[in-house]
Amino acid sequence: MVSTFLSRKDNLPKNGTAAQYALALLTLINFLNYMDRSTVSAVLPHIQKFYDITAREAGYIQTAFIMANIIISPIFGYLGDRISRKLIVINGIAIWSFFTLAGKGFL
C-alpha cells in the first residue's frame, strides 16, 4: 500500500516547502511531547518535598503517569489507523496544551 502511494507522482507534494514545514512542525511536537513526559520524573523530588510525601507515594505518581501513557498510546494507535490522523494530532495537541496550561495555573 505504501509503495503504491509513493509510486504515484500525483500523491507527492507539489511544493517541497510545505512538506518540510510539516516535518519540522511534527518533529517539534514530538520533541515537546518527550520533554513533557520526562517532566514528572525531573520534578518528582520537588513534588515530594512540597507535598511532604514518601518515596513510595512519589513512585505512585510516576507510575500513574506512565500507566496512563501505556493505556492511552495503543488506543490512539488504533484510532490512527481508522480515522483521520490529522484530526487526532490536532485534538491531541489541543487537549495536551489545555492540561499543560491548566497544570501551570494559567487556566
Backbone as ProteinMPNN parsed JSONL, in Angstrom:
{"seq_chain_A": "MVSTFLSRKDNLPKNGTAAQYALALLTLINFLNYMDRSTVSAVLPHIQKFYDITAREAGYIQTAFIMANIIISPIFGYLGDRISRKLIVINGIAIWSFFTLAGKGFL", "coords_chain_A": {"N_chain_A": [[0.824, -1.19, 0.0], [1.915, 1.253, 0.847], [4.032, 1.458, -0.963], [2.591, 1.68, -3.327], [1.316, 4.112, -2.914], [3.539, 5.847, -2.806], [4.604, 5.483, -5.33], [2.943, 6.723, -7.094], [2.973, 9.673, -8.756], [1.227, 11.828, -8.555], [0.476, 11.849, -5.926], [2.524, 12.868, -4.491], [3.866, 15.705, -2.728], [3.459, 18.887, -4.25], [4.896, 21.092, -3.651], [7.871, 21.302, -2.079], [8.413, 22.805, 0.158], [6.128, 22.959, 1.819], [5.938, 20.325, 2.699], [8.349, 20.117, 4.076], [7.924, 21.997, 6.082], [5.772, 20.806, 7.445], [7.041, 18.458, 8.331], [9.003, 19.572, 10.037], [7.357, 20.806, 11.933], [5.935, 18.594, 13.026], [8.109, 17.201, 14.067], [8.986, 18.997, 16.031], [6.715, 18.991, 17.71], [6.775, 16.31, 18.543], [9.227, 16.298, 19.92], [8.651, 18.122, 22.024], [6.639, 16.659, 23.239], [8.07, 14.414, 24.243], [9.732, 15.772, 26.03], [7.791, 16.73, 27.78], [6.838, 14.35, 28.858], [9.018, 13.556, 30.378], [9.065, 15.388, 32.376], [7.694, 14.863, 34.799], [9.308, 12.951, 36.157], [11.579, 14.487, 36.437], [10.847, 16.563, 38.16], [9.966, 15.271, 40.366], [11.374, 14.994, 42.922], [11.009, 17.608, 43.922], [8.217, 17.743, 44.057], [7.818, 15.796, 45.974], [9.02, 17.007, 48.206], [7.519, 19.405, 48.456], [4.868, 18.518, 48.911], [5.31, 16.907, 51.023], [5.598, 14.03, 50.899], [6.146, 10.464, 50.875], [8.793, 8.42, 49.443], [7.631, 6.209, 48.311], [4.978, 7.083, 47.812], [5.546, 9.086, 45.982], [6.486, 7.48, 43.979], [4.108, 6.265, 43.233], [2.842, 8.375, 41.953], [4.507, 8.742, 39.697], [4.183, 6.214, 38.545], [1.409, 6.21, 37.977], [1.329, 8.186, 36.02], [2.926, 7.051, 33.961], [1.466, 4.686, 33.492], [-0.924, 5.72, 32.505], [-0.022, 6.697, 30.04], [0.761, 4.252, 28.888], [-1.69, 2.941, 28.624], [-3.22, 4.698, 27.044], [-1.752, 5.127, 24.668], [-1.86, 2.776, 22.831], [-4.584, 2.895, 22.244], [-4.896, 5.287, 20.836], [-3.228, 4.679, 18.742], [-4.681, 2.661, 17.486], [-6.965, 4.169, 16.787], [-5.717, 5.936, 15.045], [-5.274, 4.365, 12.837], [-7.776, 4.176, 11.805], [-9.289, 6.556, 11.686], [-9.01, 10.025, 10.692], [-5.691, 10.996, 10.86], [-4.748, 13.533, 11.012], [-6.818, 14.88, 12.31], [-6.683, 13.571, 14.782], [-4.114, 14.367, 15.663], [-4.417, 17.185, 15.81], [-6.521, 17.436, 17.719], [-5.283, 16.089, 19.834], [-3.064, 17.746, 20.388], [-4.442, 20.035, 21.181], [-5.802, 19.13, 23.518], [-3.622, 18.292, 25.089], [-2.231, 20.73, 25.321], [-4.147, 22.229, 26.72], [-4.284, 20.852, 29.24], [-1.62, 21.069, 30.004], [-1.329, 23.848, 30.302], [-3.317, 24.241, 32.245], [-2.242, 22.829, 34.366], [-0.117, 24.423, 34.99], [-1.29, 26.587, 36.045], [-2.369, 28.576, 34.432], [-4.937, 28.555, 33.513]], "CA_chain_A": [[0.0, 0.0, 0.0], [2.804, 2.409, 0.909], [4.763, 1.557, -2.221], [1.649, 2.175, -4.324], [1.129, 5.527, -2.649], [4.742, 6.593, -3.164], [4.914, 5.355, -6.744], [2.084, 7.627, -7.864], [3.534, 11.016, -8.703], [0.218, 12.818, -8.179], [0.336, 11.839, -4.47], [3.656, 13.555, -3.882], [3.618, 17.143, -2.587], [3.941, 19.713, -5.359], [5.809, 22.073, -3.105], [8.678, 20.698, -1.032], [8.415, 23.662, 1.344], [5.019, 22.561, 2.688], [6.305, 19.047, 3.311], [9.421, 20.401, 5.037], [7.283, 22.69, 7.208], [5.007, 19.798, 8.181], [8.006, 17.599, 9.011], [9.596, 20.347, 11.13], [6.321, 21.0, 12.954], [5.699, 17.308, 13.688], [9.317, 16.905, 14.849], [8.929, 19.859, 17.215], [5.65, 18.466, 18.574], [7.284, 15.068, 19.126], [10.259, 16.697, 20.888], [7.969, 18.684, 23.191], [5.928, 15.554, 23.877], [9.04, 13.663, 25.04], [10.133, 16.625, 27.15], [6.662, 16.776, 28.704], [6.785, 13.067, 29.557], [10.117, 13.445, 31.348], [8.918, 16.431, 33.39], [7.284, 14.302, 36.085], [10.467, 12.367, 36.843], [12.546, 15.553, 36.737], [10.381, 17.398, 39.277], [9.455, 14.421, 41.439], [11.91, 15.367, 44.238], [10.374, 18.857, 44.354], [6.851, 17.385, 44.432], [7.945, 15.08, 47.243], [9.315, 17.965, 49.272], [6.427, 20.362, 48.577], [3.688, 17.876, 49.492], [5.783, 16.101, 52.144], [5.175, 12.654, 50.658], [7.23, 9.483, 50.923], [9.295, 7.958, 48.143], [6.631, 5.282, 47.78], [3.876, 7.886, 47.27], [6.061, 9.727, 44.77], [6.51, 6.414, 42.975], [2.737, 6.09, 42.746], [2.585, 9.468, 40.999], [5.225, 8.401, 38.463], [3.535, 5.025, 37.974], [0.117, 6.615, 37.402], [1.617, 8.928, 34.789], [3.389, 6.098, 32.949], [0.369, 3.775, 33.159], [-1.854, 6.449, 31.632], [0.576, 6.673, 28.699], [0.729, 2.879, 28.383], [-3.073, 2.608, 28.263], [-3.743, 5.589, 26.01], [-0.999, 5.021, 23.403], [-2.436, 1.836, 21.856], [-5.923, 3.344, 21.843], [-4.754, 6.274, 19.77], [-2.662, 3.968, 17.599], [-5.826, 2.021, 16.833], [-7.765, 5.225, 16.149], [-4.932, 6.492, 13.943], [-5.437, 3.501, 11.671], [-9.165, 4.158, 11.358], [-9.826, 7.895, 11.404], [-8.03, 10.997, 10.212], [-4.565, 11.264, 11.753], [-4.687, 14.99, 11.173], [-7.794, 15.191, 13.349], [-6.139, 13.066, 16.045], [-2.992, 15.225, 16.063], [-4.951, 18.497, 16.185], [-7.212, 17.293, 19.002], [-4.292, 15.717, 20.841], [-2.305, 18.949, 20.756], [-5.345, 20.92, 21.918], [-6.02, 18.571, 24.858], [-2.325, 18.337, 25.77], [-1.971, 22.13, 25.652], [-5.082, 22.63, 27.771], [-3.874, 20.302, 30.528], [-0.319, 21.638, 30.359], [-1.579, 25.202, 30.817], [-4.094, 24.128, 33.479], [-1.314, 22.386, 35.392], [0.778, 25.52, 35.327], [-2.081, 27.627, 36.672], [-2.754, 29.639, 33.502], [-6.376, 28.485, 33.221]], "C_chain_A": [[0.872, 1.26, 0.0], [3.545, 2.574, -0.397], [3.858, 2.064, -3.338], [1.45, 3.674, -4.158], [2.334, 6.326, -3.123], [5.06, 6.516, -4.651], [4.056, 6.269, -7.613], [2.57, 9.051, -7.697], [2.516, 12.072, -8.283], [-0.015, 12.854, -6.668], [1.472, 12.571, -3.765], [3.361, 15.044, -3.774], [4.207, 17.914, -3.766], [5.016, 20.682, -4.886], [6.556, 21.432, -1.938], [8.668, 21.507, 0.25], [7.312, 23.27, 2.312], [5.34, 21.258, 3.406], [7.397, 19.26, 4.359], [8.859, 21.097, 6.277], [6.523, 21.687, 8.076], [5.942, 18.875, 8.962], [8.632, 18.314, 10.206], [8.597, 20.523, 12.27], [6.059, 19.709, 13.724], [6.907, 16.89, 14.533], [9.339, 17.724, 16.129], [7.874, 19.358, 18.207], [6.124, 17.197, 19.276], [8.335, 15.357, 20.192], [9.619, 17.242, 22.167], [7.205, 17.606, 23.96], [6.884, 14.742, 24.758], [9.532, 14.481, 26.225], [9.04, 16.647, 28.213], [6.572, 15.481, 29.507], [7.875, 12.941, 30.612], [9.998, 14.464, 32.476], [8.578, 15.852, 34.758], [8.493, 13.734, 36.826], [11.486, 13.431, 37.225], [12.134, 16.377, 37.961], [9.87, 16.584, 40.458], [10.063, 14.741, 42.809], [11.282, 16.654, 44.794], [8.925, 18.608, 44.789], [6.859, 16.701, 45.797], [8.143, 16.047, 48.406], [8.125, 18.894, 49.522], [5.223, 19.749, 49.297], [4.032, 16.983, 50.691], [5.268, 14.663, 52.031], [6.391, 11.738, 50.659], [7.679, 9.124, 49.504], [8.29, 7.005, 47.495], [5.469, 6.046, 47.145], [4.307, 8.623, 46.008], [6.144, 8.712, 43.635], [5.134, 6.14, 42.396], [2.377, 7.162, 41.712], [3.232, 9.145, 39.656], [4.564, 7.205, 37.772], [2.207, 5.377, 37.322], [0.322, 7.334, 36.072], [2.021, 7.975, 33.663], [2.259, 5.156, 32.525], [-0.672, 4.453, 32.263], [-1.321, 6.461, 30.203], [0.506, 5.281, 28.081], [-0.679, 2.509, 27.91], [-3.55, 3.421, 27.068], [-3.042, 5.42, 24.661], [-1.587, 4.011, 22.426], [-3.83, 2.247, 21.375], [-5.809, 4.339, 20.693], [-4.043, 5.702, 18.551], [-3.752, 3.3, 16.789], [-6.668, 3.062, 16.098], [-7.039, 5.826, 14.947], [-5.009, 5.66, 12.679], [-6.832, 3.593, 11.067], [-9.778, 5.512, 11.058], [-8.684, 8.819, 11.022], [-6.93, 11.261, 11.244], [-4.42, 12.756, 12.015], [-5.628, 15.433, 12.298], [-7.29, 14.741, 14.726], [-5.02, 13.977, 16.547], [-3.507, 16.583, 16.545], [-5.654, 18.423, 17.546], [-6.254, 16.934, 20.127], [-3.484, 16.91, 21.314], [-3.173, 19.899, 21.573], [-5.552, 20.427, 23.351], [-4.745, 18.656, 25.684], [-2.008, 19.764, 26.207], [-2.871, 22.615, 26.779], [-4.605, 22.144, 29.137], [-2.502, 20.805, 30.959], [-0.5, 23.032, 30.94], [-2.365, 25.16, 32.13], [-3.19, 23.721, 34.637], [-0.353, 23.465, 35.843], [0.029, 26.706, 35.932], [-2.485, 28.763, 35.758], [-4.252, 29.656, 33.241], [-7.184, 28.517, 34.495]], "O_chain_A": [[0.612, 2.208, -0.741], [3.683, 3.69, -0.899], [4.314, 2.805, -4.21], [1.419, 4.417, -5.139], [2.179, 7.363, -3.768], [5.726, 7.406, -5.181], [4.418, 6.554, -8.755], [2.571, 9.576, -6.583], [2.889, 13.1, -7.718], [-0.639, 13.791, -6.169], [1.382, 12.858, -2.571], [2.678, 15.599, -4.634], [5.314, 17.626, -4.219], [5.926, 21.04, -5.634], [5.95, 21.064, -0.931], [8.893, 20.955, 1.327], [7.542, 23.251, 3.521], [5.045, 21.11, 4.592], [7.361, 18.639, 5.421], [9.281, 20.808, 7.396], [6.622, 21.722, 9.303], [5.672, 18.545, 10.117], [8.775, 17.721, 11.275], [8.959, 20.4, 13.44], [5.969, 19.731, 14.952], [6.743, 16.291, 15.596], [9.674, 17.206, 17.195], [8.125, 19.312, 19.411], [5.897, 17.03, 20.474], [8.333, 14.729, 21.251], [10.009, 16.857, 23.269], [7.137, 17.642, 25.189], [6.547, 14.415, 25.896], [9.728, 13.938, 27.313], [9.33, 16.59, 29.408], [6.266, 15.508, 30.699], [7.673, 12.286, 31.634], [10.762, 14.403, 33.44], [9.115, 16.301, 35.77], [8.675, 14.016, 38.011], [12.182, 13.29, 38.231], [12.993, 16.836, 38.714], [9.393, 17.149, 41.442], [9.324, 14.759, 43.793], [11.053, 16.766, 45.999], [8.459, 19.19, 45.769], [6.025, 16.984, 46.657], [7.512, 15.916, 49.454], [7.764, 19.142, 50.673], [4.631, 20.374, 50.178], [3.147, 16.378, 51.297], [4.6, 14.15, 52.929], [7.522, 12.185, 50.468], [7.036, 9.475, 48.516], [8.124, 7.002, 46.276], [5.022, 5.691, 46.054], [3.522, 8.767, 45.071], [5.902, 9.043, 42.474], [5.002, 5.823, 41.215], [1.696, 6.884, 40.725], [2.596, 9.255, 38.608], [4.41, 7.196, 36.55], [1.907, 4.894, 36.23], [-0.422, 7.114, 35.116], [1.517, 8.079, 32.544], [2.11, 4.859, 31.34], [-1.231, 3.821, 31.367], [-2.081, 6.257, 29.256], [0.226, 5.142, 26.89], [-0.829, 1.83, 26.894], [-4.212, 2.889, 26.177], [-3.679, 5.558, 23.617], [-1.8, 4.365, 21.266], [-4.205, 1.976, 20.234], [-6.534, 4.244, 19.703], [-4.236, 6.192, 17.439], [-3.754, 3.362, 15.56], [-7.04, 2.869, 14.94], [-7.667, 6.183, 13.95], [-4.833, 6.177, 11.576], [-7.053, 3.141, 9.944], [-10.701, 5.603, 10.249], [-7.52, 8.418, 11.033], [-7.209, 11.696, 12.361], [-4.022, 13.178, 13.101], [-5.264, 16.262, 13.132], [-7.456, 15.455, 15.715], [-4.984, 14.321, 17.728], [-3.069, 17.073, 17.585], [-5.406, 19.253, 18.42], [-6.399, 17.421, 21.248], [-3.245, 17.067, 22.512], [-2.705, 20.499, 22.54], [-5.485, 21.216, 24.294], [-4.784, 19.048, 26.85], [-1.567, 19.986, 27.335], [-2.424, 23.321, 27.683], [-4.529, 22.926, 30.084], [-2.247, 20.952, 32.154], [0.108, 23.364, 31.957], [-2.106, 25.959, 33.03], [-3.35, 24.208, 35.756], [0.165, 23.419, 36.959], [0.641, 27.713, 36.29], [-2.905, 29.816, 36.239], [-4.787, 30.67, 32.792], [-8.413, 28.467, 34.449]]}, "name": "protein", "num_of_chains": 1, "seq": "MVSTFLSRKDNLPKNGTAAQYALALLTLINFLNYMDRSTVSAVLPHIQKFYDITAREAGYIQTAFIMANIIISPIFGYLGDRISRKLIVINGIAIWSFFTLAGKGFL"}
